[in-house]
C-alpha positions as MATLAB code, in Angstrom:
seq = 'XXXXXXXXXXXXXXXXXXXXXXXXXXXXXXXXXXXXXXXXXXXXXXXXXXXXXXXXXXXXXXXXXXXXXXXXXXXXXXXXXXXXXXXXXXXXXXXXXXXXXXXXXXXXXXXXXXXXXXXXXXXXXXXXXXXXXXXXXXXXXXXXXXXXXXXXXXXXXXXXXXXXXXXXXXXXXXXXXXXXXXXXXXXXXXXXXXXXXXXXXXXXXXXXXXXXXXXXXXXXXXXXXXXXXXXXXXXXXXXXXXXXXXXXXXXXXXXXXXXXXXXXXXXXXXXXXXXXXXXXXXXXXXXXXXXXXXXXXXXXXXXXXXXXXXXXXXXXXXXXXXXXXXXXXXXXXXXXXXXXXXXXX';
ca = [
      10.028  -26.817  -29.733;
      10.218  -25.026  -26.254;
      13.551  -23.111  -25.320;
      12.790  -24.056  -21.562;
      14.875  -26.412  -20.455;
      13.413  -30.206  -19.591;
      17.158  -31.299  -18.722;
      19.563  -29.325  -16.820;
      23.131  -30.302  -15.705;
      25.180  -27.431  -13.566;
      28.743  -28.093  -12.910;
      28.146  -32.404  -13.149;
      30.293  -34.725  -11.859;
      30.108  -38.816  -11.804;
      33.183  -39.870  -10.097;
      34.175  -43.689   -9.261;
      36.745  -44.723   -6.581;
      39.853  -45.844   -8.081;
      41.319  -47.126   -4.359;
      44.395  -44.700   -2.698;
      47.759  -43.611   -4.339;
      51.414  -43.966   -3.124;
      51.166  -41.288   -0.553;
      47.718  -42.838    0.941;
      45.756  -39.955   -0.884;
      42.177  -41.431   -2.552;
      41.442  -41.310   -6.343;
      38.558  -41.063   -8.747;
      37.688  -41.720  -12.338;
      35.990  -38.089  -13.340;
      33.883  -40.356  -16.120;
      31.877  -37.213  -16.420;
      34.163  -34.170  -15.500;
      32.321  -30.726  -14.599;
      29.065  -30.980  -17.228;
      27.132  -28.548  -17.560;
      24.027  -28.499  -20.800;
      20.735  -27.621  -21.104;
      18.060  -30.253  -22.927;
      15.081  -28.012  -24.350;
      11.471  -29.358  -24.734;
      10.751  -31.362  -27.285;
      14.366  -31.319  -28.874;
      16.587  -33.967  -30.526;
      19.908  -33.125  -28.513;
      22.728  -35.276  -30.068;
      25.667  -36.366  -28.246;
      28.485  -37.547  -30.147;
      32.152  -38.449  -29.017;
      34.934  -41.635  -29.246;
      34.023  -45.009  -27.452;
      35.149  -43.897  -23.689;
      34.657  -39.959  -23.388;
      31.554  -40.416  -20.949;
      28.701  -39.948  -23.078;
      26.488  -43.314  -21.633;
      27.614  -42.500  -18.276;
      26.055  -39.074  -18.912;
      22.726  -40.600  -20.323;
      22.387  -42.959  -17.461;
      23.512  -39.640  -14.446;
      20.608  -37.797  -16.487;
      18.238  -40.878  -15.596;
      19.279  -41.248  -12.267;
      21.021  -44.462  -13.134;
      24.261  -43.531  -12.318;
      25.606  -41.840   -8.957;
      25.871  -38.490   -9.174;
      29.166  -37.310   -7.105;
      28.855  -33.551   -7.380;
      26.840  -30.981   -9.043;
      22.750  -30.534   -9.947;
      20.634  -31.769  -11.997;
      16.730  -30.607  -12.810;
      13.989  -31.919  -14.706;
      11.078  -30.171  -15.394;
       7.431  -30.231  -17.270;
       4.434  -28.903  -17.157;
       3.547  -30.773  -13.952;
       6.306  -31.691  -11.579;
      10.031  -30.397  -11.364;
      12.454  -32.656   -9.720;
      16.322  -32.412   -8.038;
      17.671  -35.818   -9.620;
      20.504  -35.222   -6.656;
      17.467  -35.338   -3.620;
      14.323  -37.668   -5.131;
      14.271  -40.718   -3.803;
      11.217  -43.189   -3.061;
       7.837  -41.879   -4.535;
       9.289  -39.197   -6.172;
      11.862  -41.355   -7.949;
       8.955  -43.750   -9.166;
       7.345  -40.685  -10.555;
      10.638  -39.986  -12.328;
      11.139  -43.444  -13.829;
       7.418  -42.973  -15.264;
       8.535  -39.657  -17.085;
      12.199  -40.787  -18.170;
      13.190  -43.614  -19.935;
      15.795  -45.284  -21.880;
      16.340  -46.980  -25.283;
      18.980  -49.537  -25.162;
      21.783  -50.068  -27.899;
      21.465  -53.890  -28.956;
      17.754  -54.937  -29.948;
      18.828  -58.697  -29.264;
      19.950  -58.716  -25.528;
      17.452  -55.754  -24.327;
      14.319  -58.213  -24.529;
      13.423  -60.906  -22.368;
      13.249  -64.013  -24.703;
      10.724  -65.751  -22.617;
       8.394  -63.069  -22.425;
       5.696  -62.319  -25.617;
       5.905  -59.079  -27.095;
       2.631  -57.794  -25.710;
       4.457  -58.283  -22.077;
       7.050  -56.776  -22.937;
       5.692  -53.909  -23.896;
       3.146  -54.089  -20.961;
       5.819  -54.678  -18.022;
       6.142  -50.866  -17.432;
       2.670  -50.290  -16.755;
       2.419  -53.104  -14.388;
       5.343  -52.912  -12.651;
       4.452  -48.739  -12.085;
       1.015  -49.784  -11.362;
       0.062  -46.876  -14.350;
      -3.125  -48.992  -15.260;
      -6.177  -50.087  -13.292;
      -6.950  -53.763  -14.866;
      -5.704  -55.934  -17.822;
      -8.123  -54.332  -20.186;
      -6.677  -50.966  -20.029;
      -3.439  -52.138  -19.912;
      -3.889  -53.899  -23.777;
      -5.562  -50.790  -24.646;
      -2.580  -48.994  -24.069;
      -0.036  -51.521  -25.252;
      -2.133  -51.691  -28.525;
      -2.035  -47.879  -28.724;
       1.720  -47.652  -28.637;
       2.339  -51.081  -30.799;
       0.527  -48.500  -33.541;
       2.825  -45.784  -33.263;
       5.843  -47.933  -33.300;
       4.683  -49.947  -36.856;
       3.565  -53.183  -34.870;
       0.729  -55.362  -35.770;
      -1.749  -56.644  -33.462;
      -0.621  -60.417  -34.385;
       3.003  -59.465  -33.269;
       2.130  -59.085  -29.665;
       1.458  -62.610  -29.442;
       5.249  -63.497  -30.634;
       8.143  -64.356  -28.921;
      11.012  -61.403  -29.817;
      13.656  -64.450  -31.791;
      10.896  -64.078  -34.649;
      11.525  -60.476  -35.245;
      14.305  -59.104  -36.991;
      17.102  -56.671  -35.357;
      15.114  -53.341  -36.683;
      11.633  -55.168  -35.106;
      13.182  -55.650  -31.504;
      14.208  -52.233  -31.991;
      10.621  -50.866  -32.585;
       9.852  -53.116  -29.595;
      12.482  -51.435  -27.603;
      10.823  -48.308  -28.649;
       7.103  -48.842  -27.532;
       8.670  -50.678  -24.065;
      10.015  -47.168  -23.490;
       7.004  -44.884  -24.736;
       4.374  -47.041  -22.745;
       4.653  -45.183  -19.691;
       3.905  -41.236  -21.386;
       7.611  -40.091  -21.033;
       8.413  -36.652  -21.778;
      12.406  -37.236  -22.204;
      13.985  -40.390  -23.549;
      17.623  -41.446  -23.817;
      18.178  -43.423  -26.865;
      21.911  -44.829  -26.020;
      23.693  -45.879  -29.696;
      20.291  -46.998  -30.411;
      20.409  -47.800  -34.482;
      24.133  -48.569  -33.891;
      23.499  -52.090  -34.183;
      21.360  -51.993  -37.507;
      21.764  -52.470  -41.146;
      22.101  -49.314  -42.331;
      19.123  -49.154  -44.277;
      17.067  -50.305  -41.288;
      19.083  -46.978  -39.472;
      17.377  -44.884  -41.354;
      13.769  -46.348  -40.889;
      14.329  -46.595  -37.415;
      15.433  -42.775  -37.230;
      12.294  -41.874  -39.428;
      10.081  -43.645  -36.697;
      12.001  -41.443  -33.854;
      11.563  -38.245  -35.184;
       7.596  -39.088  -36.031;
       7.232  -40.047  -32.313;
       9.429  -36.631  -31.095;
       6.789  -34.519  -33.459;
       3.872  -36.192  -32.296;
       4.292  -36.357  -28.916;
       6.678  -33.856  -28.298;
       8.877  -35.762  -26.357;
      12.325  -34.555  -25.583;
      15.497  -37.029  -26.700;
      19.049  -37.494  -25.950;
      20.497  -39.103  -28.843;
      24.199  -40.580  -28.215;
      25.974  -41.817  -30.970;
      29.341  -41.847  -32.498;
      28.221  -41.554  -35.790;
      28.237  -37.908  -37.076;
      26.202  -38.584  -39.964;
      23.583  -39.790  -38.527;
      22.957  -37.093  -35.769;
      23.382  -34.495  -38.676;
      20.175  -36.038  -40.150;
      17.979  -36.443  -37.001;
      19.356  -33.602  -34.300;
      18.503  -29.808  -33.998;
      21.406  -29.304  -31.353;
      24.393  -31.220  -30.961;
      26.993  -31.632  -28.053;
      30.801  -32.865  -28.750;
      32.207  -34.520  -25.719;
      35.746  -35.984  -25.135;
      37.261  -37.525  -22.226;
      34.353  -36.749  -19.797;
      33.517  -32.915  -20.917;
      31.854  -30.978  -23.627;
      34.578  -29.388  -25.969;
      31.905  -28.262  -28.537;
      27.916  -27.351  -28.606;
      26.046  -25.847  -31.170;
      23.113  -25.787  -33.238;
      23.304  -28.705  -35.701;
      23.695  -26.820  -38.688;
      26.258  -24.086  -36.927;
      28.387  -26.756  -35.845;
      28.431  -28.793  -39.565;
      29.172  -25.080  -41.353;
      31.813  -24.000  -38.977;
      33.016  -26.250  -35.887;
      35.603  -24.476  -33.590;
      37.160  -26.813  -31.466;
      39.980  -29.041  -33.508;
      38.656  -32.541  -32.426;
      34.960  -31.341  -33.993;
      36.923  -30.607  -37.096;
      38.589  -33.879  -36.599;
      35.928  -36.225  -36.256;
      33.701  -34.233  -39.288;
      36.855  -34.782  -41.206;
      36.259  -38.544  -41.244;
      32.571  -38.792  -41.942;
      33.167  -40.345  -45.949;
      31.647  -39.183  -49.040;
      29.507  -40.965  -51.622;
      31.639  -39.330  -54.415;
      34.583  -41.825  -55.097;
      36.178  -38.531  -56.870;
      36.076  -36.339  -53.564;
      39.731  -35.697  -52.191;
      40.464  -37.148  -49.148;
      40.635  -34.469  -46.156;
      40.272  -36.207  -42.899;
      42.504  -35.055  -40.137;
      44.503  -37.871  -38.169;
      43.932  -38.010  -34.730;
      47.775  -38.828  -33.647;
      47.168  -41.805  -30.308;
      44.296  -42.827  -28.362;
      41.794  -41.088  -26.108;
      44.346  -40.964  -23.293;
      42.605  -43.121  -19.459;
      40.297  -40.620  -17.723;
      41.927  -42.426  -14.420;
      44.894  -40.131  -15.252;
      43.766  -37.338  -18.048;
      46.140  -34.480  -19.192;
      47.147  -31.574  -17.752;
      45.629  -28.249  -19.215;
      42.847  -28.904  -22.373;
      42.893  -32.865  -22.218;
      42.322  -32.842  -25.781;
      46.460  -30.804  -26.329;
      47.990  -34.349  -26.442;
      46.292  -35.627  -29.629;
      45.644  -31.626  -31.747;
      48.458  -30.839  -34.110;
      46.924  -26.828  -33.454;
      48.312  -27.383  -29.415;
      50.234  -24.126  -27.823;
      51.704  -23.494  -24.508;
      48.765  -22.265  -22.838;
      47.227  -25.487  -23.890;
      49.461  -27.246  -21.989;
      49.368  -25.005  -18.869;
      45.366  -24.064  -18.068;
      42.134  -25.856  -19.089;
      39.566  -24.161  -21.109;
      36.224  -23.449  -20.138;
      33.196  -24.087  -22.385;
      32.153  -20.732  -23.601;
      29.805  -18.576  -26.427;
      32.275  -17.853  -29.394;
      29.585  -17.116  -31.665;
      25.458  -16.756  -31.303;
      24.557  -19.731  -29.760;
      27.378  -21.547  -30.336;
      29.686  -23.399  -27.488;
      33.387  -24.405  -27.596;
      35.870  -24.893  -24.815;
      39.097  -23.828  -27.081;
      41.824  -21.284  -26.029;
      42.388  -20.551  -29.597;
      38.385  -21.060  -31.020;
      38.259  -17.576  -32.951;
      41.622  -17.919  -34.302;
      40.977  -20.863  -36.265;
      39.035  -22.053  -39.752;
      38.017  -25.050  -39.874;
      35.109  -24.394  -42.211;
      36.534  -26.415  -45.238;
      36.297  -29.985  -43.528;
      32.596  -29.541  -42.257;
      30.212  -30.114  -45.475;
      27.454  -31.843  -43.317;
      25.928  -34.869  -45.110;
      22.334  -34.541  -47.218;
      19.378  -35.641  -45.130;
      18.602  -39.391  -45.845;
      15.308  -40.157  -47.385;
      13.443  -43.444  -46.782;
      10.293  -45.127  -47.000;
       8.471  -46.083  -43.957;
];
């Protein structure tokens, strides 16, 4: 894995009109509030968070499927670097070929009156990336391969296959164009959990061999402990935590890290119970806190939480928290990361 970047956010805002206040003043929903991450080469980047901190919004600004308000945002390879704030028209197209998306529910992201070979083959088309039908069922053949798909299933209609299938589908609809960064949005969320795992198994194969860079949101800690090499904590529109996978499982420093690692449940009936409560809900980024928006919900809040907003900084080699208070507190005994799952492809 390369430490140069393939993503980079500065300072990234996505910002929707809410209409004009009392006093005749306009107002915004900050969904994402001041971002600012780096996605490296051929890394597994995991974003993790509760249902309405930002982190699709994110996935889709990083895409160019959202409207960026404010800030910058690069992408870069080996052959082309683009501004996602400035490309438009040819330049977009190019981008589109290069950065793709996996959806979250296998059932509604397929056409059902399409086969799977057109599925899969729609991209190419539709980019013009191949010259004539032969080379386009070359290619949709390749990629069926990589993604565990026999020839005979490209002839099917996606209600035959079952919810890990489509997902495998979903998959090779995304690699067929030769992306180098991919955002997989909740994508196993919807499966059995045994199906989860073979699903992950076939991501990580594709990430080795073909060194493609993901962005892996999910609320599920457990699962981005087995698949991610860095992992990003966001709440209510920012990052509050980032670290190294296995830095962030040993030792988180932000309380609603510790929180959230707190409820991830054993497999040992015997284990005390140690998760944290979060006290109320995610409060409406139409009207967040004042100070660190987390203060309202962490039974470790102080004055100063109350009064200034904490920037994301280094508290330790490599590791990323936006905490007033992040070297003062332990929260080591709450963060036993799960064992890697094992399956069989």
């Amino acid at each position: 894995m390369s430490h140069d970047p393939v993503i980079e956010a500065r300072e990234l805002y996505v910002s929707y009109p809410l209409g004009r206040t009392l006093f005749g003043n306009k107002s915004y929903l900050n969904a994402v509030d001041g971002i600012s991450l780096k996605i490296g080469r051929g890394s597994f980047f995991g974003l993790v968070g509760e249902s309405g901190s930002g982190k699709t919004t994110l996935g889709r600004a990083l895409l160019k499927a959202a409207p960026i308000s404010d800030g910058e945002v690069f992408y870069r390879d080996d052959e082309v670097s683009h501004d996602l704030r400035e490309i438009e028209g040819l330049a977009l197209k190019d981008y589109r070929k290069r950065a793709q998306l996996i959806f979250q529910d296998p059932y509604a992201a397929l056409s059902p009156r399409m086969t799977v070979r057109d599925i899969i083959a729609e991209p190419l088309e539709v980019m013009k990336l191949t010259r004539n039908r032969a080379e386009t069922d070359e290619r949709v053949r390749e990629i069926a391969a990589k993604c565990r798909l026999n020839l005979e299933h490209l002839r099917r209609f996606p209600h035959a296959f079952s919810g890990g299938q489509r997902q495998r589908i979903s998959i090779a609809r995304a690699l067929v164009s030769g992306p180098r960064f991919i955002v997989a949005d909740e994508s196993v969320a919807a499966l059995d959990v045994s199906i989860q795992a073979d699903v992950l198994n076939l991501l990580k194969q594709i990430q080795r061999d073909m060194g493609i860079s993901f962005l892996f949101i999910s609320h599920d800690l457990s699962v981005v402990a087995h698949v991610c090499d860095h992992v990003a904590v966001m709440y209510l529109g920012q990052i509050v935590e980032s670290a190294p996978t296995r830095s962030l499982f040993a030792r988180p420093r932000h309380p609603y890290t510790s929180a959230l690692l707190s409820a991830i449940p054993s497999l040992d009936p015997d284990a005390p119970k140690t998760a944290e409560k979060l006290e109320g809900e995610i409060p409406s980024p139409a009207d967040p806190p004042q100070g660190c928006k987390f203060h309202t919900r962490c039974r470790l809040a102080r004055d100063a939480c109350k009064a200034s907003r904490p920037k994301l900084r280094e508290v330790a080699p490599g590791h990323m928290a936006a905490c007033h208070f992040a070297e003062e507190f332990d929260f080591t005994r709450t963060a036993a990361a799960p064992a890697p799952a094992t399956t069989t492809a």
